Coordinates of C-alpha atoms and ligand atoms in Angstrom, one line a residue:
M1 CA 58.0 117.9 236.6
K2 CA 58.3 121.5 236.4
P3 CA 56.8 123.1 233.2
S4 CA 59.3 123.6 230.4
T5 CA 61.6 126.5 230.8
L6 CA 63.5 125.6 227.6
L7 CA 63.4 128.4 225.2
C8 CA 64.9 129.3 221.9
P9 CA 67.7 131.6 222.9
A10 CA 68.2 134.8 221.0
F11 CA 70.8 133.5 218.7
V12 CA 68.6 130.8 217.3
L13 CA 68.1 131.8 213.6
V14 CA 65.4 129.4 212.7
A15 CA 61.8 130.4 212.7
L16 CA 60.5 130.9 216.3
A17 CA 57.4 128.8 215.5
A18 CA 59.7 125.8 215.5
C19 CA 61.0 126.6 218.9
Q20 CA 58.4 124.5 220.8
P21 CA 59.1 121.4 222.8
Q22 CA 58.0 118.6 220.6
S23 CA 56.6 116.4 223.1
G24 CA 53.0 117.3 222.4
N25 CA 52.6 119.3 225.5
S26 CA 52.0 123.0 225.1
V27 CA 54.5 125.1 226.9
P28 CA 53.9 128.7 227.8
D29 CA 56.5 131.3 226.6
R30 CA 58.7 132.5 229.5
P31 CA 57.8 136.2 230.3
T32 CA 60.2 138.8 229.2
L33 CA 62.0 140.9 231.7
E34 CA 59.7 143.7 231.1
E35 CA 56.7 141.6 232.0
T36 CA 58.0 140.5 235.3
E37 CA 58.0 142.6 238.4
Q38 CA 61.6 142.2 239.0
A39 CA 64.6 140.4 237.3
P40 CA 64.9 136.8 238.4
A41 CA 67.7 136.0 240.7
P42 CA 71.0 134.8 238.9
R43 CA 71.1 131.1 238.6
I44 CA 73.8 129.7 240.7
W45 CA 76.3 127.0 239.7
D46 CA 78.6 125.6 242.2
K47 CA 79.2 122.1 240.9
G48 CA 82.6 122.7 239.0
A49 CA 83.5 121.8 235.5
M50 CA 84.5 118.7 233.6
V51 CA 85.6 117.4 230.2
A52 CA 85.1 113.8 229.0
A53 CA 86.4 112.8 225.5
A54 CA 88.4 110.1 223.7
D55 CA 91.9 111.2 224.4
P56 CA 93.7 112.7 227.4
R57 CA 95.6 115.2 225.4
A58 CA 92.3 116.5 224.0
V59 CA 90.7 116.6 227.5
E60 CA 93.7 118.5 228.8
A61 CA 93.4 121.2 225.9
G62 CA 89.6 121.6 227.0
L63 CA 90.6 121.9 230.6
K64 CA 93.1 124.6 229.8
I65 CA 90.5 126.7 228.0
L66 CA 88.0 126.3 230.9
R67 CA 90.7 127.2 233.4
E68 CA 91.4 130.4 231.6
G69 CA 87.6 131.3 231.6
G70 CA 86.5 129.8 228.5
T71 CA 83.0 128.4 228.0
A72 CA 82.0 124.8 227.2
I73 CA 81.9 125.9 223.5
D74 CA 85.3 127.3 223.5
A75 CA 86.6 124.1 225.2
A76 CA 84.8 121.8 222.7
I77 CA 86.5 123.6 219.8
A78 CA 90.0 123.0 221.4
V79 CA 89.2 119.4 222.3
H80 CA 88.0 118.7 218.9
T81 CA 90.8 120.1 217.0
V82 CA 93.1 118.1 219.1
L83 CA 91.1 115.0 218.5
G84 CA 91.2 115.6 214.7
L85 CA 95.0 115.2 215.2
V86 CA 95.4 112.4 217.6
E87 CA 92.3 110.4 216.7
P88 CA 92.0 111.0 213.0
Q89 CA 90.4 107.6 212.4
S90 CA 87.2 108.9 214.1
S91 CA 86.6 112.6 213.3
G92 CA 88.2 115.8 212.2
I93 CA 87.7 119.1 210.4
G94 CA 86.9 117.0 207.2
G95 CA 83.8 115.7 208.8
G96 CA 80.7 117.1 210.6
A97 CA 78.9 116.9 214.0
F98 CA 75.8 117.6 216.0
M99 CA 76.4 119.8 219.1
V100 CA 73.7 120.2 221.7
Y101 CA 74.4 123.3 223.8
Y102 CA 72.9 124.1 227.2
D103 CA 73.1 127.7 228.5
H104 CA 72.7 127.6 232.2
E105 CA 72.0 131.2 232.9
D106 CA 69.3 131.4 230.3
D107 CA 68.2 127.8 230.9
A108 CA 68.1 127.4 227.1
L109 CA 69.1 124.7 224.6
T110 CA 70.3 124.9 221.1
V111 CA 71.5 122.4 218.6
F112 CA 74.2 123.3 216.0
D113 CA 73.7 120.9 213.0
G114 CA 77.0 120.8 211.3
R115 CA 76.1 117.7 209.4
E116 CA 77.9 117.1 206.1
T117 CA 75.7 118.0 203.2
A118 CA 75.3 116.4 199.7
P119 CA 76.7 118.5 196.7
Q120 CA 73.9 120.4 194.8
A121 CA 74.5 118.1 191.9
A122 CA 73.7 114.9 193.8
D123 CA 70.4 113.1 193.3
E124 CA 68.8 109.9 194.4
N125 CA 71.0 107.9 192.1
L126 CA 74.1 109.0 193.8
F127 CA 75.0 105.4 194.6
V128 CA 73.4 103.7 191.7
I129 CA 75.2 103.0 188.4
D130 CA 73.4 101.5 185.4
G131 CA 70.4 100.5 187.6
E132 CA 72.7 98.7 190.1
V133 CA 73.1 99.8 193.7
L134 CA 76.8 100.2 194.6
D135 CA 77.9 98.0 197.6
Y136 CA 79.1 99.7 200.7
V137 CA 82.7 99.5 200.2
T138 CA 82.6 100.7 196.6
A139 CA 80.4 103.6 197.6
W140 CA 82.6 104.4 200.6
Q141 CA 85.9 104.3 198.7
S142 CA 84.8 106.8 196.1
G143 CA 84.7 110.6 195.4
R144 CA 81.0 110.4 195.7
S145 CA 80.8 109.5 199.5
A146 CA 82.0 112.8 200.7
G147 CA 79.6 115.5 202.0
V148 CA 80.5 119.1 202.3
P149 CA 82.3 119.3 205.7
G150 CA 80.5 121.1 208.5
M151 CA 83.0 121.1 211.3
I152 CA 84.7 124.4 210.9
A153 CA 81.4 126.2 210.2
L154 CA 80.0 124.7 213.4
Y155 CA 83.0 125.9 215.4
K156 CA 82.3 129.4 214.0
A157 CA 78.5 129.4 214.6
A158 CA 78.9 128.1 218.1
H159 CA 81.7 130.4 219.0
E160 CA 79.8 133.4 217.8
A161 CA 76.8 132.3 219.8
E162 CA 78.5 131.5 223.1
G163 CA 82.2 131.8 223.0
Q164 CA 84.1 133.9 225.5
A165 CA 87.7 133.0 224.6
E166 CA 89.5 134.6 221.7
W167 CA 88.8 132.6 218.5
G168 CA 92.4 132.2 217.5
S169 CA 93.4 130.9 220.9
L170 CA 91.2 127.9 220.6
F171 CA 93.3 126.3 217.8
Q172 CA 96.6 126.8 219.7
P173 CA 96.7 123.5 221.5
A174 CA 96.1 121.5 218.3
I175 CA 98.6 123.8 216.3
D176 CA 101.3 123.3 219.0
L177 CA 100.9 119.6 219.1
A178 CA 100.7 119.2 215.4
R179 CA 104.0 121.0 215.1
E180 CA 105.8 119.2 217.9
G181 CA 104.4 116.0 217.0
F182 CA 102.1 113.7 219.0
E183 CA 102.7 110.1 220.2
V184 CA 100.6 107.6 218.3
S185 CA 98.2 105.9 220.6
P186 CA 97.7 102.1 220.7
R187 CA 94.3 102.4 219.2
L188 CA 95.3 104.4 216.2
A189 CA 98.5 102.1 215.8
G190 CA 96.2 99.0 216.1
L191 CA 93.9 100.1 213.4
L192 CA 96.7 100.9 211.1
A193 CA 98.4 97.6 211.8
N194 CA 95.2 95.6 211.0
E195 CA 95.7 94.1 207.6
R196 CA 92.0 93.4 206.9
L197 CA 91.2 97.0 207.7
R198 CA 94.1 98.2 205.7
D199 CA 92.6 96.3 202.7
A200 CA 89.2 97.9 203.2
V201 CA 90.3 101.3 204.1
R202 CA 92.9 101.8 201.4
L203 CA 94.6 104.6 202.8
D204 CA 97.6 103.5 200.8
E205 CA 95.8 104.5 197.6
D206 CA 95.8 108.1 198.6
E207 CA 99.2 109.8 198.2
N208 CA 98.9 112.1 201.2
A209 CA 97.3 109.5 203.4
S210 CA 99.8 106.8 202.5
A211 CA 102.8 109.1 203.3
Y212 CA 101.3 110.3 206.6
F213 CA 100.1 107.0 208.0
F214 CA 102.5 104.6 206.4
P215 CA 105.9 106.4 206.2
E216 CA 108.3 104.3 204.2
G217 CA 105.4 101.8 203.6
E218 CA 105.0 100.8 207.3
P219 CA 102.2 101.6 209.6
L220 CA 102.8 104.2 212.4
T221 CA 103.7 102.3 215.6
V222 CA 102.6 103.0 219.2
G223 CA 104.6 105.9 220.6
T224 CA 105.9 107.1 217.3
V225 CA 106.0 110.8 217.3
R226 CA 104.1 112.0 214.2
D227 CA 103.9 115.7 213.3
N228 CA 101.4 117.2 211.1
P229 CA 102.6 120.6 209.7
A230 CA 100.0 120.8 207.0
Y231 CA 97.2 120.6 209.7
A232 CA 99.0 123.2 211.9
D233 CA 99.3 125.6 208.9
L234 CA 95.7 125.2 208.0
L235 CA 94.5 125.7 211.6
Q236 CA 96.7 128.7 211.9
S237 CA 94.9 130.2 208.8
V238 CA 91.5 129.4 210.2
A239 CA 92.6 131.0 213.5
A240 CA 93.6 134.1 211.7
S241 CA 91.0 134.5 209.0
G242 CA 88.1 132.3 210.0
P243 CA 86.2 129.6 208.0
S244 CA 86.9 131.2 204.7
A245 CA 90.5 129.8 205.1
F246 CA 88.8 126.3 204.9
Y247 CA 85.9 126.8 202.6
E248 CA 87.4 129.1 199.9
G249 CA 90.8 129.4 198.4
D250 CA 93.6 126.8 198.2
N251 CA 92.1 124.3 200.8
A252 CA 88.6 124.4 199.0
Q253 CA 90.4 123.8 195.7
A254 CA 92.4 120.9 197.1
I255 CA 89.3 119.3 198.5
I256 CA 87.6 119.5 194.9
D257 CA 90.8 118.1 193.4
V258 CA 91.1 115.1 195.6
L259 CA 87.3 114.3 195.3
G260 CA 87.5 114.6 191.6
Q261 CA 90.0 111.6 191.4
E262 CA 89.1 108.1 190.5
P263 CA 87.5 105.8 191.6
L264 CA 84.1 107.3 191.0
P265 CA 84.9 111.1 191.1
G266 CA 82.4 113.1 193.2
A267 CA 80.5 116.2 191.9
M268 CA 81.3 118.6 194.8
T269 CA 82.1 122.1 193.6
L270 CA 83.8 125.3 195.0
D271 CA 80.3 126.7 195.2
D272 CA 79.0 123.8 197.4
L273 CA 81.8 124.5 199.8
S274 CA 81.5 128.2 200.0
S275 CA 77.8 128.1 200.4
Y276 CA 77.9 125.6 203.3
S277 CA 75.9 126.7 206.4
V278 CA 75.4 125.4 209.8
K279 CA 71.7 125.0 210.9
L280 CA 70.7 126.1 214.2
R281 CA 67.7 124.0 215.4
P282 CA 65.7 123.8 218.5
A283 CA 66.6 120.8 220.6
V284 CA 63.7 118.3 220.8
C285 CA 62.8 117.2 224.3
G286 CA 60.5 114.6 225.7
D287 CA 58.8 114.7 229.2
H288 CA 58.7 111.4 231.2
E289 CA 57.6 110.7 234.6
T290 CA 60.9 111.4 236.2
M291 CA 63.0 113.4 233.7
R292 CA 63.1 115.2 230.4
I293 CA 65.3 113.9 227.7
C294 CA 66.6 116.4 225.1
S295 CA 68.7 115.6 222.0
A296 CA 69.2 116.7 218.4
P297 CA 66.4 116.6 215.9
P298 CA 66.4 115.0 212.4
P299 CA 68.6 114.4 210.6
S300 CA 70.0 113.1 213.9
S301 CA 68.1 110.2 215.4
G302 CA 69.0 111.3 218.9
A303 CA 65.8 112.9 220.2
V304 CA 63.4 110.5 218.6
T305 CA 65.2 107.3 219.7
Q306 CA 66.2 108.3 223.1
N307 CA 62.8 109.5 224.0
M308 CA 61.0 106.5 222.3
I309 CA 63.2 103.9 224.1
W310 CA 62.9 105.5 227.5
G311 CA 59.1 106.2 227.1
L312 CA 58.4 102.6 226.0
Y313 CA 60.7 101.1 228.6
E314 CA 58.8 103.2 231.3
R315 CA 55.6 101.9 230.1
I316 CA 56.6 98.2 229.9
T317 CA 58.2 98.3 233.3
E318 CA 55.4 100.3 234.9
G319 CA 54.8 99.5 238.6
S320 CA 58.3 98.0 239.1
S321 CA 60.7 99.4 241.6
P322 CA 63.9 101.0 240.6
G323 CA 66.9 98.7 240.0
Y324 CA 68.2 96.1 237.6
S325 CA 66.2 92.9 236.9
D326 CA 66.4 90.3 234.0
E327 CA 62.8 91.3 233.1
K328 CA 63.8 94.9 232.8
L329 CA 66.8 94.0 230.6
A330 CA 64.3 92.3 228.3
A331 CA 61.9 95.2 228.5
W332 CA 64.8 97.5 227.3
V333 CA 65.5 95.2 224.5
D334 CA 61.7 95.3 223.4
A335 CA 61.7 99.1 223.6
Q336 CA 64.8 99.4 221.4
R337 CA 63.3 97.1 218.8
L338 CA 60.3 99.2 218.4
A339 CA 62.2 102.5 218.4
Y340 CA 64.7 101.3 215.9
A341 CA 61.9 100.2 213.6
D342 CA 60.3 103.5 213.7
R343 CA 63.7 105.3 213.3
D344 CA 64.6 103.2 210.3
H345 CA 61.3 104.0 208.7
Y346 CA 60.8 107.7 209.4
V347 CA 64.0 109.6 210.4
A348 CA 65.7 111.6 207.6
D349 CA 66.5 115.3 206.8
A350 CA 63.2 117.1 207.8
D351 CA 64.1 120.0 205.6
F352 CA 63.6 117.7 202.6
V353 CA 60.9 115.2 203.7
Q354 CA 58.1 115.0 206.3
V355 CA 59.4 113.5 209.5
P356 CA 56.9 113.0 212.3
T357 CA 59.3 113.9 215.1
S358 CA 56.9 115.1 217.7
D359 CA 54.4 112.4 216.9
L360 CA 56.9 109.7 217.4
I361 CA 57.6 110.9 220.9
D362 CA 54.0 111.9 221.7
P363 CA 52.9 110.2 224.9
R364 CA 49.7 109.1 223.2
Y365 CA 51.6 107.5 220.5
L366 CA 53.9 105.7 223.0
D367 CA 50.8 104.5 225.0
A368 CA 49.7 102.9 221.7
R369 CA 53.0 101.8 220.5
V370 CA 53.8 99.8 223.6
A371 CA 51.0 97.3 222.6
D372 CA 53.2 96.4 219.6
V373 CA 55.9 94.6 221.8
F374 CA 56.2 91.4 220.0
A375 CA 57.4 87.9 220.7
P376 CA 61.2 87.6 221.3
D377 CA 61.6 85.7 217.9
G378 CA 59.4 88.1 216.0
N379 CA 60.4 90.7 213.4
P380 CA 60.0 94.4 214.2
Q381 CA 57.8 96.6 212.1
A382 CA 57.3 100.3 212.0
G383 CA 54.4 101.9 213.8
D384 CA 52.0 104.4 212.3
P385 CA 52.0 107.6 214.5
G386 CA 49.8 109.4 212.0
E387 CA 47.1 106.9 212.3
V388 CA 47.4 106.7 216.1
L389 CA 47.0 110.4 216.5
G390 CA 44.2 110.8 214.0
R391 CA 46.2 112.5 211.4
G392 CA 45.9 109.8 208.8
S393 CA 48.1 106.9 208.1
I394 CA 51.6 107.8 207.1
I395 CA 53.2 104.4 207.2
G396 CA 52.9 103.7 203.5
M397 CA 54.8 107.0 202.5
W398 CA 58.1 105.3 202.7
G399 CA 60.1 102.2 202.2
R400 CA 62.1 101.0 205.2
D401 CA 65.7 102.3 205.2
L402 CA 68.3 99.5 206.0
T403 CA 71.3 101.7 205.8
D404 CA 74.4 100.2 207.6
E405 CA 77.1 102.1 209.2
T406 CA 80.7 101.4 210.3
P407 CA 83.3 102.8 212.7
G408 CA 84.6 106.3 212.7
T409 CA 83.1 108.8 215.2
T410 CA 83.8 110.5 218.7
H411 CA 81.7 112.0 221.5
I412 CA 82.7 115.0 223.7
S413 CA 80.9 115.9 226.9
I414 CA 81.7 119.2 228.7
I415 CA 80.3 121.2 231.7
D416 CA 82.0 124.6 232.3
K417 CA 82.5 126.6 235.4
Q418 CA 79.1 128.5 234.8
G419 CA 77.1 125.3 234.4
N420 CA 76.8 125.7 230.5
A421 CA 77.2 122.2 228.8
V422 CA 78.1 120.7 225.5
S423 CA 77.2 117.3 224.1
M424 CA 78.8 116.8 220.7
T425 CA 79.2 113.8 218.6
A426 CA 81.5 114.4 215.6
T427 CA 82.3 112.0 212.7
V428 CA 84.0 111.3 209.4
E429 CA 81.6 108.2 209.2
S430 CA 83.8 105.2 208.5
A431 CA 87.2 104.5 210.1
F432 CA 89.5 107.2 208.4
G433 CA 86.5 108.6 206.6
N434 CA 86.9 108.2 202.8
S435 CA 90.6 107.9 203.2
R436 CA 91.4 111.0 201.0
M437 CA 93.6 113.4 202.7
V438 CA 93.9 117.0 202.2
N439 CA 96.2 119.5 204.2
G440 CA 96.7 117.0 207.0
Y441 CA 93.1 115.9 207.6
L442 CA 90.8 113.2 206.2
L443 CA 87.7 113.9 204.2
N444 CA 84.4 112.1 205.3
N445 CA 82.3 109.5 203.7
E446 CA 79.2 110.6 205.4
L447 CA 77.0 110.4 202.3
T448 CA 76.9 106.6 202.6
D449 CA 74.7 107.4 205.7
F450 CA 72.0 108.0 203.0
S451 CA 70.1 105.0 201.9
R452 CA 72.1 103.9 198.8
Q453 CA 68.9 102.3 197.5
P454 CA 66.5 105.2 196.7
T455 CA 63.3 103.0 196.6
I456 CA 62.5 99.9 198.3
N457 CA 59.3 97.9 197.1
S458 CA 58.6 100.8 194.7
L459 CA 58.3 103.3 197.6
P460 CA 60.8 106.2 198.0
V461 CA 63.0 105.9 201.0
A462 CA 62.9 109.0 203.2
N463 CA 66.7 109.0 203.6
A464 CA 67.4 108.8 199.9
P465 CA 70.2 111.1 198.7
A466 CA 69.3 114.6 197.1
G467 CA 71.3 117.8 196.4
G468 CA 71.7 119.9 199.5
K469 CA 70.2 117.1 201.7
R470 CA 71.9 116.0 204.9
P471 CA 72.0 112.1 205.5
R472 CA 70.3 110.6 208.6
S473 CA 72.5 110.1 211.5
S474 CA 72.3 107.8 214.5
M475 CA 74.5 110.2 216.5
S476 CA 72.6 111.1 219.7
P477 CA 74.3 113.9 221.7
T478 CA 71.9 113.9 224.6
M479 CA 71.1 115.8 227.9
V480 CA 68.9 114.7 230.7
F481 CA 67.2 117.1 233.0
D482 CA 65.7 116.1 236.4
Q483 CA 62.3 116.6 237.9
D484 CA 63.3 120.2 238.9
G485 CA 64.3 120.9 235.3
D486 CA 68.0 121.1 236.3
L487 CA 70.8 119.5 234.1
F488 CA 71.4 115.9 235.3
M489 CA 73.3 114.1 232.6
V490 CA 75.4 114.8 229.4
T491 CA 75.8 111.7 227.4
G492 CA 76.7 110.4 223.8
S493 CA 78.8 108.0 222.0
P494 CA 80.1 106.9 218.6
G495 CA 79.3 103.5 217.2
G496 CA 77.2 103.7 213.9
N497 CA 73.7 102.6 214.3
S498 CA 74.5 101.1 217.6
I499 CA 74.9 104.6 219.0
V500 CA 71.2 104.7 219.8
A501 CA 71.5 101.6 222.1
Y502 CA 74.7 102.7 223.5
V503 CA 73.4 106.0 224.7
S504 CA 70.3 104.6 225.9
K505 CA 72.2 102.2 228.1
T506 CA 73.6 105.1 230.0
I507 CA 70.2 106.6 230.6
V508 CA 68.5 103.4 231.7
G509 CA 71.7 102.3 233.8
V510 CA 72.0 105.4 235.6
L511 CA 68.3 106.6 235.9
D512 CA 66.6 103.3 236.5
W513 CA 69.3 100.8 237.6
G514 CA 71.0 103.2 239.9
L515 CA 74.5 102.8 238.6
S516 CA 77.3 105.5 238.4
A517 CA 78.3 106.9 235.0
Q518 CA 81.3 104.5 234.8
E519 CA 79.4 101.4 235.9
A520 CA 76.6 102.2 233.2
I521 CA 79.3 102.7 230.5
N522 CA 81.0 99.4 231.6
L523 CA 77.8 97.3 231.3
P524 CA 77.7 95.0 228.2
N525 CA 76.3 96.6 225.1
V526 CA 73.1 95.3 224.0
I527 CA 71.7 96.4 220.6
A528 CA 68.2 95.4 219.4
R529 CA 68.0 96.6 215.9
G530 CA 66.1 94.3 213.5
P531 CA 65.1 90.7 214.5
S532 CA 68.3 89.8 216.3
V533 CA 69.7 91.1 219.5
G534 CA 73.5 91.8 219.6
V535 CA 75.0 91.2 223.0
E536 CA 78.6 92.0 223.9
I537 CA 80.0 88.9 225.6
D538 CA 83.7 89.8 226.2
V539 CA 82.9 92.1 229.2
E540 CA 81.7 91.3 232.7
R541 CA 78.1 90.0 232.8
G542 CA 78.0 89.9 229.0
Q543 CA 77.9 86.1 228.7
D544 CA 75.2 86.0 231.5
W545 CA 73.0 88.5 229.7
A546 CA 73.4 86.7 226.2
D547 CA 72.4 83.4 227.9
M548 CA 69.6 84.9 229.7
L549 CA 68.1 86.6 226.6
S550 CA 68.7 83.4 224.7
A551 CA 66.8 81.4 227.2
A552 CA 64.0 83.8 226.9
G553 CA 63.6 83.1 223.2
Y554 CA 65.5 86.2 221.7
P555 CA 67.7 85.4 218.8
V556 CA 70.9 86.5 220.3
E557 CA 74.0 87.4 218.2
E558 CA 77.1 87.2 220.5
R559 CA 79.3 90.1 219.7
T560 CA 82.9 91.0 220.7
G561 CA 85.0 94.2 220.1
E562 CA 82.1 96.6 220.5
N563 CA 82.9 100.1 219.2
S564 CA 81.1 102.3 221.8
G565 CA 83.0 105.5 223.0
L566 CA 80.6 106.8 225.7
H567 CA 81.7 109.9 227.4
V568 CA 79.3 110.9 230.2
I569 CA 79.0 113.6 233.0
I570 CA 76.5 113.5 235.8
V571 CA 75.6 116.4 238.0
R572 CA 75.3 114.9 241.6
G573 CA 74.5 116.9 244.6
N574 CA 78.1 117.1 245.7
G575 CA 79.7 117.9 242.3
L576 CA 80.3 116.3 238.9
E577 CA 80.9 112.6 238.2
G578 CA 82.3 111.5 234.9
G579 CA 82.8 108.3 233.1
A580 CA 84.8 107.3 230.0
D581 CA 84.4 104.2 227.8
P582 CA 87.2 101.7 228.5
R583 CA 86.6 100.5 224.9
R584 CA 88.5 103.5 223.7
E585 CA 91.3 105.7 225.2
G586 CA 89.3 108.5 226.7
V587 CA 89.1 110.1 230.2
A588 CA 86.7 112.2 232.2
L589 CA 88.6 114.9 234.1
A590 CA 87.4 117.5 236.4
L591 CA 88.8 121.0 236.5
D592 CA 90.8 121.2 239.7
Ligands
DON1 O1 76.1 109.8 211.7 C1 76.1 108.6 211.8 O2 75.3 107.9 212.3 C2 77.4 107.7 211.5 N1 78.1 108.4 210.5 C3 78.2 107.6 212.7 C4 79.4 106.6 212.4 C5 79.9 106.1 213.7 O3 79.5 106.3 214.8 C6 81.0 105.1 213.6 N2 81.6 104.9 214.8 N3 82.3 104.4 215.5

């Protein structure tokens, strides 16, 4: 593997000391131009461009921007504003995202952390009333669950860093579609028609959401043309005046008003909104025998889990030849169990608590951790990277976080004509966020990604709520680089805490089992968090895998209706290969 060439690009605002690969290897700084004898040859990109996302209309908006010379970041903004319209159950401008951006010419990675943030007035008892921890649904369907949205601020920070297209033009596809009206998709209509979901989601209880999704009391049906002038107007203002149109003035007041309503009014203030800032963070990468995996650092679980799972899998299967085998499937399950246990224990907002990010993916820790692989019917426990690496035990600092997460997220993968790439997972957390609608978009319930229970067995939970803190996320927008350090794969998915397993499936499926992007996406989902192993049985090979793992002694939980939404782009010798998850409605399309 060639030594790291990943650097903090000039626009990274965080302390440069943090701009080190976190794999434990020391990486020399790249010489400046003045230090080299001559400028390096420009890096050539001749593989084309592609957009993969959850709706063809959003993909087309992204392709249009790329066709006109926009960058992957420009395209991501256009794609996402259209998704906020046509896939409102999953994400939108009332939510947040993590975006990993790869600059091909500079060979540099940056993470834009647009995660929703707890209001300053929040504390560890955000979801505790009179000593009782609120159940998930009560917490979700309350004014307290919404974090300050990060999406529009992320668009701006990313565009200022690497946008080429004119800011206002990026909103035009969504504005046009919102004014003309869009055809309601089968997935959106299906969710709205689902009575059980309707009872849980309670869109009917919000005046705006009810009128929008249930005109005359009936759910929107497939093919109905739904316009959204309020969303078009707001985007038009953002296009003209920038993020202040969202974070200040009428829109900000409307957010505060709707969150101030019963049940359980939230404590968000105008000041919380106007002071929101995107955090630009260095990507965290792990070096492995045949590749480098880079993803978002905490509060995202992406970098920790994807590197841990692959690193452990590689160690368990050492000496085997490439390709699928039943033993390797079991090895992947074992690797997941250990990584999930560590993630559940340690990952949280590292600006608030100590997260041993680099230690968890340190090869010396992985060498030791692989010995913890346990019997199929055992119960996973967190490891102790502090002890293994001689820094002193840290396992007793925290109680284990058992936060659950439910549907409502989307993933976008893009490579532009210059070879720059975006991997962005965006969310409103649950289906339709917290169901309160403002100016044609839904607010998020991201704060339920905190541990609602702030202490477990008298120990604080790392991921407990606090004012200004960002909740832990399973979102894992990821890029894989090959042995020459060249971009090989852009991947990511929605799916709550199963995201970790979904994304890992594409890495293992493509890199070790030799599959195409689409074949890897189509594989049954296998999720090994906690003692049981969830296996998706209503897809090809699913029942076989469930039976095989069951026969090997794993407590298999047979699952149907998995919620992945993987969108993957692979860089092959002869061009780009894409894949889109058939479990959702997306496509991967190359620029012609
Ligand atoms: O950030 C997270 O981990 C969750 N809010 C993601 C939720 C999700 O993916 C639901 N997906 N379908």
